Short mmCIF file of C-alpha atoms in Angstrom, two decimals:
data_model
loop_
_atom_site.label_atom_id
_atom_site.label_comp_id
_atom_site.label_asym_id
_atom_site.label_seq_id
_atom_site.Cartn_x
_atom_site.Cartn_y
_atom_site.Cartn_z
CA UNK A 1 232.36 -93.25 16.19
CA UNK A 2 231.62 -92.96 12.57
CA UNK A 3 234.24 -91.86 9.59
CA UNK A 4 233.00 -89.99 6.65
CA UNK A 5 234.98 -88.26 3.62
CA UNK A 6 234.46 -84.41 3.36
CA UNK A 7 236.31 -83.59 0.28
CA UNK A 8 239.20 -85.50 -2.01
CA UNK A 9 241.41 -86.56 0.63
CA UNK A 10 239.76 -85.01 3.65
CA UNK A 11 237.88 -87.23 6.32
CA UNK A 12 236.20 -86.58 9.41
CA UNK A 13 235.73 -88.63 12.46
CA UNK A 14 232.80 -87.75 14.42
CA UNK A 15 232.21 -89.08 18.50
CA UNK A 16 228.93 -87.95 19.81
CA UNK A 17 229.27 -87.26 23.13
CA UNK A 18 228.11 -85.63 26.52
CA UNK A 19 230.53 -86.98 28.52
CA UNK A 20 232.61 -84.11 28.57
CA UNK A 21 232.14 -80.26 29.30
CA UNK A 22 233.99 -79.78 26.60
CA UNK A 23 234.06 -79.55 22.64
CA UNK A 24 237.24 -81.41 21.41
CA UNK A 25 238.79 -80.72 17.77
CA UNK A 26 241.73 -81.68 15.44
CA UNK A 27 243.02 -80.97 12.39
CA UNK A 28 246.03 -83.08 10.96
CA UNK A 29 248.08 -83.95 7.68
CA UNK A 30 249.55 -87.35 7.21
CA UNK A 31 252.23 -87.56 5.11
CA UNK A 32 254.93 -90.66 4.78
CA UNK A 33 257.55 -89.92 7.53
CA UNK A 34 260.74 -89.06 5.24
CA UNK A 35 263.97 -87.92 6.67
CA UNK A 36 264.21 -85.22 3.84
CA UNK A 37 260.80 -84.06 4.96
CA UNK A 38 260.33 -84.92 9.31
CA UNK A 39 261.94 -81.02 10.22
CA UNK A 40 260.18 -79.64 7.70
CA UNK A 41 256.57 -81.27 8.47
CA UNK A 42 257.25 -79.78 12.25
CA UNK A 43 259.15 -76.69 11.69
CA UNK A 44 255.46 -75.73 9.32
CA UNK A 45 253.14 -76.87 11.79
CA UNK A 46 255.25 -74.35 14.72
CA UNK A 47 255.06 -71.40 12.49
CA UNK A 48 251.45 -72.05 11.35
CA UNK A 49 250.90 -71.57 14.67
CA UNK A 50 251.56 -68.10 15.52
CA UNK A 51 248.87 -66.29 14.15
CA UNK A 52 246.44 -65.91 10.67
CA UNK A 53 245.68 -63.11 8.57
CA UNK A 54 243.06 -62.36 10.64
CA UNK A 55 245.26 -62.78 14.06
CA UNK A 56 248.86 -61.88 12.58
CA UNK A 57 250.43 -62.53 16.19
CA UNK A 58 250.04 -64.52 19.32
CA UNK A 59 248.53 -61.54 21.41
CA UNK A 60 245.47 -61.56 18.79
CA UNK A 61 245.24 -65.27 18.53
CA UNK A 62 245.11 -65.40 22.35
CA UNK A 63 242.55 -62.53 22.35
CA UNK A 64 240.35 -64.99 19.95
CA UNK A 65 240.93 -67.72 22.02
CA UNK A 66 239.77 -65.99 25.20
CA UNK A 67 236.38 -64.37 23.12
CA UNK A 68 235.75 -68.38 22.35
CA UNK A 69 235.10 -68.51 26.12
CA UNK A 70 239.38 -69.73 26.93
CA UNK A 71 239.22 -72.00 24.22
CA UNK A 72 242.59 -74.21 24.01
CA UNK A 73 244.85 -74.34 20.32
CA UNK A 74 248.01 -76.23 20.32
CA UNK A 75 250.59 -77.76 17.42
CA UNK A 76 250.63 -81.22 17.36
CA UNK A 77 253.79 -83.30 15.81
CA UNK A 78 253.03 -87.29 16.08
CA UNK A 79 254.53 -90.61 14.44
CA UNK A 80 251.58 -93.22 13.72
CA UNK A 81 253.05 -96.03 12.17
CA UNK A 82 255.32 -94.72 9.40
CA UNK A 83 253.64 -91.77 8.68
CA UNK A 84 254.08 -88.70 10.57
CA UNK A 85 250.74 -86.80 11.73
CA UNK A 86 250.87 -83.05 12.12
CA UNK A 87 248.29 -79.89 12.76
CA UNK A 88 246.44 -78.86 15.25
CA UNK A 89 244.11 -79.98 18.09
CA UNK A 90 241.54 -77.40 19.65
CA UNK A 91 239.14 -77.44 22.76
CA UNK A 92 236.68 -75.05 24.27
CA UNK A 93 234.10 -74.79 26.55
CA UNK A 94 230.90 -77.35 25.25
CA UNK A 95 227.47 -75.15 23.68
CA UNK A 96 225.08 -76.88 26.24
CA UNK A 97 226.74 -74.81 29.00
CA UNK A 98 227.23 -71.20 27.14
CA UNK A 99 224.32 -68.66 27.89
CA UNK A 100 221.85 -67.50 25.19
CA UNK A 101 222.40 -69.98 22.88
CA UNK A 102 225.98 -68.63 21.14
CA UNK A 103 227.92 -71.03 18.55
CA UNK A 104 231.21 -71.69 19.42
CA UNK A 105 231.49 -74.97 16.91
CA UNK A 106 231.32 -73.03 13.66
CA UNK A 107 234.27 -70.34 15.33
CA UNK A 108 236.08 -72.81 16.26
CA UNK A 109 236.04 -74.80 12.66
CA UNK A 110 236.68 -71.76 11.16
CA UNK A 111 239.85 -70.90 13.38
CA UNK A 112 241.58 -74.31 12.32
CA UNK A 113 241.15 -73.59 8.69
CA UNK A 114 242.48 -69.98 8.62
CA UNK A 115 245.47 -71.48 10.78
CA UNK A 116 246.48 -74.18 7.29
CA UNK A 117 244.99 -71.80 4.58
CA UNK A 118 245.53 -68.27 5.72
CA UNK A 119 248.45 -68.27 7.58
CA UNK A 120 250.08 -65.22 9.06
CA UNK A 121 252.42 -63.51 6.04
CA UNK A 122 254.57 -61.05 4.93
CA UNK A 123 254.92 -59.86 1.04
CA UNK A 124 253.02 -63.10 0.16
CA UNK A 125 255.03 -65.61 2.50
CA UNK A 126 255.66 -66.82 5.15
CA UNK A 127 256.84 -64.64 7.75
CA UNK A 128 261.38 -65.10 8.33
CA UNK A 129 260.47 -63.62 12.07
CA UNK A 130 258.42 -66.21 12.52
CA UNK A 131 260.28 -68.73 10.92
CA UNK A 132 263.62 -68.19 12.45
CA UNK A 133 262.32 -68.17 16.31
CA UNK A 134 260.74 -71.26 16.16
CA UNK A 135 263.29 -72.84 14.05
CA UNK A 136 265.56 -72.03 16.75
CA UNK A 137 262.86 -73.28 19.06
CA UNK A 138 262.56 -76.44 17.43
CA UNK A 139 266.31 -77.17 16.91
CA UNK A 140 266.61 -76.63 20.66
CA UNK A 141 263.93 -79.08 21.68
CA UNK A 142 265.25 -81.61 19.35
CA UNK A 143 268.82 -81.48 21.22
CA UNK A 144 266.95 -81.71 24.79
CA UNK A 145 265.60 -85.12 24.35
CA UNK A 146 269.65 -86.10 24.95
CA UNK A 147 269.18 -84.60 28.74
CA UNK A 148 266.66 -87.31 29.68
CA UNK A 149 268.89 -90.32 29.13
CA UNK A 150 265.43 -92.64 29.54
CA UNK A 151 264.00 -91.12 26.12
CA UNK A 152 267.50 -90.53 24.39
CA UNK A 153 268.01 -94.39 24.90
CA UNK A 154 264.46 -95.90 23.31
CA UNK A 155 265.02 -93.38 20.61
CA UNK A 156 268.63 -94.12 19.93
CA UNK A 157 267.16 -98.22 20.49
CA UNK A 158 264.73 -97.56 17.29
CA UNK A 159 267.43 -95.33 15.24
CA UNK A 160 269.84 -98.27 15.27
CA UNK A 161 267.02 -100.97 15.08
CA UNK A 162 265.06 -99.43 12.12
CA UNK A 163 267.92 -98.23 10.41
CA UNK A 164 267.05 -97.32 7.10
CA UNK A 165 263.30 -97.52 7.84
CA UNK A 166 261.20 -94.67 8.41
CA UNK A 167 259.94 -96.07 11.84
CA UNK A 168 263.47 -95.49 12.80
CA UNK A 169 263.42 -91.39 12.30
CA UNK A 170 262.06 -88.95 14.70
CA UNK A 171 259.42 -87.43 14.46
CA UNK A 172 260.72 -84.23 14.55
CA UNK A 173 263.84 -84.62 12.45
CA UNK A 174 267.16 -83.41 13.36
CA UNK A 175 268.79 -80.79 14.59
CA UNK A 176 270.95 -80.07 12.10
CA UNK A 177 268.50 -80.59 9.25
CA UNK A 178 266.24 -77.67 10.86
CA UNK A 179 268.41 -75.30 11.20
CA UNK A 180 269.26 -75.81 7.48
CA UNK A 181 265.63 -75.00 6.58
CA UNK A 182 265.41 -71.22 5.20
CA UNK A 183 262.26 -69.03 4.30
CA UNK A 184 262.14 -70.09 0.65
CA UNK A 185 262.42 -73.80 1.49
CA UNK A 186 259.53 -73.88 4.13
CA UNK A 187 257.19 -71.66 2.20
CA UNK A 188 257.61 -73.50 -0.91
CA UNK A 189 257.13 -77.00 1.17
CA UNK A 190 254.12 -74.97 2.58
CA UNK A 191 252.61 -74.95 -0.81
CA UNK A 192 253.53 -78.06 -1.84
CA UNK A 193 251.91 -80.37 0.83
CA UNK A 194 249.10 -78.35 1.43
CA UNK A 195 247.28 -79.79 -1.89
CA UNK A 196 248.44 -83.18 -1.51
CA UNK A 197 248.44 -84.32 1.77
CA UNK A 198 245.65 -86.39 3.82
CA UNK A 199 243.85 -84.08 6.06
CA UNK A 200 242.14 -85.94 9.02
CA UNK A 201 239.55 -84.07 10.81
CA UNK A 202 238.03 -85.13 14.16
CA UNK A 203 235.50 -83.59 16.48
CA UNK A 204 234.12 -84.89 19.66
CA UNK A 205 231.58 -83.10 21.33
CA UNK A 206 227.58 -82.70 21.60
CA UNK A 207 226.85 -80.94 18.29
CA UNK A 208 225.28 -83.29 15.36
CA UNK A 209 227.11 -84.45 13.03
CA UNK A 210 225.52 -83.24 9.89
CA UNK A 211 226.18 -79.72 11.24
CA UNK A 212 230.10 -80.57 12.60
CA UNK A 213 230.58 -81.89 8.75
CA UNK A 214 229.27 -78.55 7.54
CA UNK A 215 231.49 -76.24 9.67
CA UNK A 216 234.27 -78.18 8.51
CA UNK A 217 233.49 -78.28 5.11
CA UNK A 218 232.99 -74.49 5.12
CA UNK A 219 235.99 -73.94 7.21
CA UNK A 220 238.64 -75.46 4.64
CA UNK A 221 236.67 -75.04 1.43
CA UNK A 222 239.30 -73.65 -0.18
CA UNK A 223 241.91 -76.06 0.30
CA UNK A 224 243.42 -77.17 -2.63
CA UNK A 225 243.15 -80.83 -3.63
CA UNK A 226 245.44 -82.32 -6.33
CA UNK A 227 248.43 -84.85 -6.36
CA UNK A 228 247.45 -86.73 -3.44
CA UNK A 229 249.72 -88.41 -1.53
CA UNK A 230 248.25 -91.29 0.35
CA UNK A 231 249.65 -92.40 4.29
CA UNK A 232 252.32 -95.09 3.53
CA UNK A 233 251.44 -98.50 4.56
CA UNK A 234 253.76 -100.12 7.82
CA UNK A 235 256.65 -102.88 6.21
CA UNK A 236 257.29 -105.34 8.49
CA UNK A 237 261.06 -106.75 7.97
CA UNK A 238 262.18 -110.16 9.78
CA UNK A 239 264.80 -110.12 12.43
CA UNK A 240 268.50 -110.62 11.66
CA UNK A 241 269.63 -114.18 12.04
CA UNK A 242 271.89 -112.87 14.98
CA UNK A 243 271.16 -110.01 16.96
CA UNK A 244 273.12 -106.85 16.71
CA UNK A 245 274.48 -105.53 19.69
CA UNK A 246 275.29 -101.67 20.00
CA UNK A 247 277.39 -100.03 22.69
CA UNK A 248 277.85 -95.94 23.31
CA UNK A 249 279.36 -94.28 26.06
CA UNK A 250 278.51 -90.94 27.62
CA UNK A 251 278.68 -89.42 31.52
CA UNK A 252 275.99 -91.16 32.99
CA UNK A 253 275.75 -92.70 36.43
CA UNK A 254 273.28 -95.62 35.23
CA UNK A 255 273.33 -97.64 32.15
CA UNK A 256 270.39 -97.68 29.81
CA UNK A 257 270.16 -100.79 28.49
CA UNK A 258 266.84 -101.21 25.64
CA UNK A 259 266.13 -104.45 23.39
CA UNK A 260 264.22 -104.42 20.77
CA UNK A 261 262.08 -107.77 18.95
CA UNK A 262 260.52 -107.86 15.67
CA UNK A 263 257.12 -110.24 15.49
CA UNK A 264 255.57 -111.54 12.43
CA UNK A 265 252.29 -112.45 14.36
CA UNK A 266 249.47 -111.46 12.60
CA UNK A 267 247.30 -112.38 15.72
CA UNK A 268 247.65 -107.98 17.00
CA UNK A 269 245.38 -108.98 20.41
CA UNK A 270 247.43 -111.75 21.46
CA UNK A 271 250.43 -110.19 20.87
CA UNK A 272 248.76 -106.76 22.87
CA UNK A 273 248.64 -109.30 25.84
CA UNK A 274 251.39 -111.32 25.80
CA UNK A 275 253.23 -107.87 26.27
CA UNK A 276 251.16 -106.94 28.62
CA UNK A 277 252.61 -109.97 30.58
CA UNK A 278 256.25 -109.74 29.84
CA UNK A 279 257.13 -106.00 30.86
CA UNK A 280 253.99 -104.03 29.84
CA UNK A 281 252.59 -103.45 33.70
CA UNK A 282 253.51 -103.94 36.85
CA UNK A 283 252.85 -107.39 37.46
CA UNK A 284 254.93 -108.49 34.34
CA UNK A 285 257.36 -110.78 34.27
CA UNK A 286 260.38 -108.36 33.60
CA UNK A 287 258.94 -105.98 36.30
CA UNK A 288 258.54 -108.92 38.91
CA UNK A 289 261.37 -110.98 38.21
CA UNK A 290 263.94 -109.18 37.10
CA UNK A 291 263.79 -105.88 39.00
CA UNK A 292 262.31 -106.89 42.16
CA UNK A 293 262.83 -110.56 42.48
CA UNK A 294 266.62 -110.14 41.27
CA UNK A 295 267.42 -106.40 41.53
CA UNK A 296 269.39 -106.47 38.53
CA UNK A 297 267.79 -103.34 37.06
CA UNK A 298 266.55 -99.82 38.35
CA UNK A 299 263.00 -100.06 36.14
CA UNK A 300 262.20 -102.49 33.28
CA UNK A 301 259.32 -102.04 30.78
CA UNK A 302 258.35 -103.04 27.32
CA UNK A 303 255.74 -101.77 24.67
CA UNK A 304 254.62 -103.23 21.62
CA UNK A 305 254.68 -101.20 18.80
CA UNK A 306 251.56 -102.44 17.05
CA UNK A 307 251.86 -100.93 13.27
CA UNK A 308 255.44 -102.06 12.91
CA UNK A 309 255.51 -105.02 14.69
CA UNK A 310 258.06 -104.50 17.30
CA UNK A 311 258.65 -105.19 20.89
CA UNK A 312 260.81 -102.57 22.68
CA UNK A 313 262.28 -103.30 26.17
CA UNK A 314 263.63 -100.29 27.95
CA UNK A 315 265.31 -100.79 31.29
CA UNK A 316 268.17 -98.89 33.92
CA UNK A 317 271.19 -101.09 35.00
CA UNK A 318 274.55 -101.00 36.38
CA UNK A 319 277.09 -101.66 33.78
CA UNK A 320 278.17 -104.79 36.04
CA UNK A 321 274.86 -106.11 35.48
CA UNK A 322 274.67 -105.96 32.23
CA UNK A 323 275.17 -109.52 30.98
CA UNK A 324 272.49 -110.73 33.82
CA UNK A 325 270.09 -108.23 32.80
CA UNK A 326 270.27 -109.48 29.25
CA UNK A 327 270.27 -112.94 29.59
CA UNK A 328 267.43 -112.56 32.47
CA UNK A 329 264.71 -110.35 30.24
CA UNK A 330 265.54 -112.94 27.70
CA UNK A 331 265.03 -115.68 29.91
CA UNK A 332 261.01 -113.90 30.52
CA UNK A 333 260.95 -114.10 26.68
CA UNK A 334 261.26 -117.68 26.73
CA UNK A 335 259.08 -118.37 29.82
CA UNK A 336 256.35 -117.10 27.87
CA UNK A 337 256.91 -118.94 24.50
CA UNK A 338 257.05 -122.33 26.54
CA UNK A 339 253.66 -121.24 28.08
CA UNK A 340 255.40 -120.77 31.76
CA UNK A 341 253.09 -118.50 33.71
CA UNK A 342 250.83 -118.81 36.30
CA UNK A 343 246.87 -117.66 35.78
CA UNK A 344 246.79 -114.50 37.56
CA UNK A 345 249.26 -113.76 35.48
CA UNK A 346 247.23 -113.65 32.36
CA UNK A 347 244.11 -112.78 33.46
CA UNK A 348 245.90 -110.03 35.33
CA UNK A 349 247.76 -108.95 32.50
CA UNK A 350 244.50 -109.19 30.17
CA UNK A 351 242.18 -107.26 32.72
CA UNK A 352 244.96 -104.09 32.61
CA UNK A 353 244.85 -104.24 29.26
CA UNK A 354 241.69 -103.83 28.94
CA UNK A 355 241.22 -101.41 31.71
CA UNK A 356 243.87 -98.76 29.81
CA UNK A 357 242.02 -99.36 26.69
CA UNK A 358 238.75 -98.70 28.38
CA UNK A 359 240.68 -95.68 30.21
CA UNK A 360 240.69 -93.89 26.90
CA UNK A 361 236.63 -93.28 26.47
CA UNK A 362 237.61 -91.41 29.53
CA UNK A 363 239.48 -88.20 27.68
CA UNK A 364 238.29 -86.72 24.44
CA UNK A 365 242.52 -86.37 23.77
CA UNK A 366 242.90 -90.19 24.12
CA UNK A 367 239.93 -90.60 21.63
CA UNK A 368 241.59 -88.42 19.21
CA UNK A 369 244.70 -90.14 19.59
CA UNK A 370 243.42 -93.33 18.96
CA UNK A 371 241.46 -92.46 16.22
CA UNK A 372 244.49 -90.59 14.08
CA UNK A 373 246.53 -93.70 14.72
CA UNK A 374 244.03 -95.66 13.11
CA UNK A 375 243.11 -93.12 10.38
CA UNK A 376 247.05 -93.28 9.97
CA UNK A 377 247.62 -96.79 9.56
CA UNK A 378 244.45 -97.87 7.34
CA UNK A 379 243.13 -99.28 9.97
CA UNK A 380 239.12 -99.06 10.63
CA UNK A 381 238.98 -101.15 14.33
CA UNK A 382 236.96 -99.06 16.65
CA UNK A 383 238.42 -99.34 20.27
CA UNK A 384 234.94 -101.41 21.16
CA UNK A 385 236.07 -103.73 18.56
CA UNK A 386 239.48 -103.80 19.45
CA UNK A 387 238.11 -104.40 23.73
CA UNK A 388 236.22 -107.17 22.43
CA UNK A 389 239.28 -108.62 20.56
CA UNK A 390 241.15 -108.50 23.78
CA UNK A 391 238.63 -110.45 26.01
CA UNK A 392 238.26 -113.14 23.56
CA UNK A 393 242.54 -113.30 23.66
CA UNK A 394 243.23 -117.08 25.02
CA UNK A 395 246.03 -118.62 26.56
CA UNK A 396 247.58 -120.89 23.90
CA UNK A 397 246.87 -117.66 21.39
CA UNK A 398 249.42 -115.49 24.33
CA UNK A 399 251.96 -118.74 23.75
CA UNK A 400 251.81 -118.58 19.78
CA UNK A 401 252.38 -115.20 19.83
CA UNK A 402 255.08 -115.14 21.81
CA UNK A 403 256.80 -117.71 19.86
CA UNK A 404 256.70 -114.94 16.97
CA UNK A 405 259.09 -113.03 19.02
CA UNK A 406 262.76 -112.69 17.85
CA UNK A 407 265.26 -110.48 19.23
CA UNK A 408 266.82 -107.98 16.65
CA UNK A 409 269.18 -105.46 18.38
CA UNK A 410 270.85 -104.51 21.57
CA UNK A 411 271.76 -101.35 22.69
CA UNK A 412 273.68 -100.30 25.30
CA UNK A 413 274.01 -96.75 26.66
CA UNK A 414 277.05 -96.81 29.16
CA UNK A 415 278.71 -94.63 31.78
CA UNK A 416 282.46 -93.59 31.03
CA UNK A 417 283.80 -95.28 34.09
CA UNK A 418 282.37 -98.82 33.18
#
């Protein structure tokens, strides 16, 4: 993997590789994630994607796509650390295994840049057709997350957690703030960001690099660079001296019950691990213990949240259980800071790690996704690096880190009837 800066404010990641049959591309901007700004950032990014000057509509685009042997466009929206990470990623059918020799790489390039710089437009602007269907699109996806009572949960867990914070807003905003957004608004946040955001490039693929950076460099040559704003750096904050505890009520048959920790570990592997053990596969403590051993809870997981700090558990209960369930993934909390675990245990938990880091080199997406979080977050660890990091992990390191862990907030989603 190697990192290299195009323009002002523009860098590309480049992965040689033959792995794959197939060419992989992004194009992102990182801004700071900002609740005036989140439906904006992915309202843009939706109507950037329905067609250029060149392809004013989805039937042409398509057409373009299908000449580029079925190459593959989509809109991204992501939230890497506190920034949020928008644009597109791009795949099509690898060079080596087109006939007579035809360029697909330079095409492609080419595509993505028309896409941020020439969008599709009407009287100079973006077009209100396009604008209103996918704001109504967008607004609609935004309420849907409330249907899966799994993802409303974690989300509403990191709202109330992060209050105040930018890790605790969505990453596509509200509902309400994007269907406020009107023609004028978007199109002069269009021209605003465009100039000062962080672009982040990535290809991965069989093509050299020297020509990759030239197609890219040709493809967004005329992107204008001035007023940069650079990704905002992650704050840590310490946990409250008591937790806060958070109740709602809606009609559901199962209760939803997430915690969430805040860790001021600076030791990132250990901590990686020592998550890994308490809910983060299947032979964690939470999932062994109190699901199956007890049967106090329906599922029981936790992830660490690596840029902010955080440990998140996210499990489905019976209201009756509730206090149990609490007091038992706490319990597996403190098992771990007194060092209470058996061997398998961490060399099990260490050897999944590494196997779902390793598990990435497998899909040119999971590269990508790797690589914008750590383009996102400052961060230049390359996931060999970061493997190696987790193999050297120790036992008393897993302990230390664990006794870094402080709860912060409990929240409770609850059926009407408990």
């Amino acid at each position: 993997m190697a990192r290299q800066m195009l323009m002002d404010n523009v860098y590309l990641t480049y992965i040689p590789s033959e792995k794959f049959k197939t060419s992989f591309f992004s194009a992102q901007l990182v801004m700071p994630l900002q609740k005036e700004t989140a439906g904006l950032n992915a309202l843009l990014v939706n109507v950037l994607s329905r067609g250029t000057l060149r392809f004013p509509d989805m039937r042409s685009l398509s057409a373009q796509l299908d000449r580029l042997y079925g190459a593959r466009l989509e809109p991204t929206v992501r939230k890497k650390g506190e920034n949020q990470v928008f644009g597109f990623v791009a795949s099509c059918v690898d060079e080596r295994f087109i006939p007579d020799g035809e360029r697909l790489l330079e095409p492609m390039a080419d595509l993505l840049g028309e896409l941020f710089l020439s969008p599709a437009t009407r009287n100079g602007r973006l077009r209100g057709d396009y604008v209103e269907s996918e704001r109504a699109n967008l607004a609609d996806l935004i309420r849907s997350d409330i249907n899966d009572k799994r993802i409303y949960a974690a989300r509403r867990l990191l709202e109330v957690m992060c209050e105040g914070e930018p890790y605790g807003l969505s990453r596509l905003g509200t509902a309400k703030e994007v269907e406020r957004i009107s023609l004028q608004r978007l199109n002069s946040h269009y021209q605003a960001i465009l100039p000062a955001a962080r672009l982040e490039l990535f290809y991965c693929g069989a093509a050299q690099e020297k020509r990759v950076a030239g197609a890219f460099t040709k493809a967004f040559a005329a992107l204008p660079r001035q007023g940069a704003v650079e990704p905002a750096a992650t704050v840590r904050k310490a946990a409250p001296e008591k937790c806060r505890v958070v109740e709602e009520t809606m009609d559901v048959s199962q209760g939803k019950l997430g915690i969430g920790f805040r860790t001021d570990s600076q030791d990132m592997p250990a901590t990686m691990v020592m998550n890994a053990m308490f809910g983060g596969t299947s032979n964690s403590k939470l999932f062994l213990n109190v699901r199956e051993k007890l049967s106090l809870c329906y599922y029981a997981g936790s992830t660490y949240h690596r840029a902010k700090g955080l440990v998140t558990v996210s499990s489905g209960i019976e209201a009756a259980n509730y206090d149990r369930a609490v007091a038992e993934i706490m319990a597996q909390l403190e098992a771990l800071q007194d060092g209470r675990w058996e061997d398998w245990e961490f060399q099990g938990a260490r050897s999944a790690l590494r196997n779902s880091l390793l598990s990435l080199e497998d899909s040119a997406g999971g590269l990508e996704d790797y690589a914008m979080g750590q383009a996102a977050i400052g961060s230049d660890e390359s996931l060999p690096l970061l493997l190696e990091a987790v193999s050297a992990v120790t036992e008393e390191r897993v302990r230390q880190a664990a006794a870094c862990v402080r709860p912060d907030t409990i929240y409770f989603l609850k059926g009407k009837e408990a």
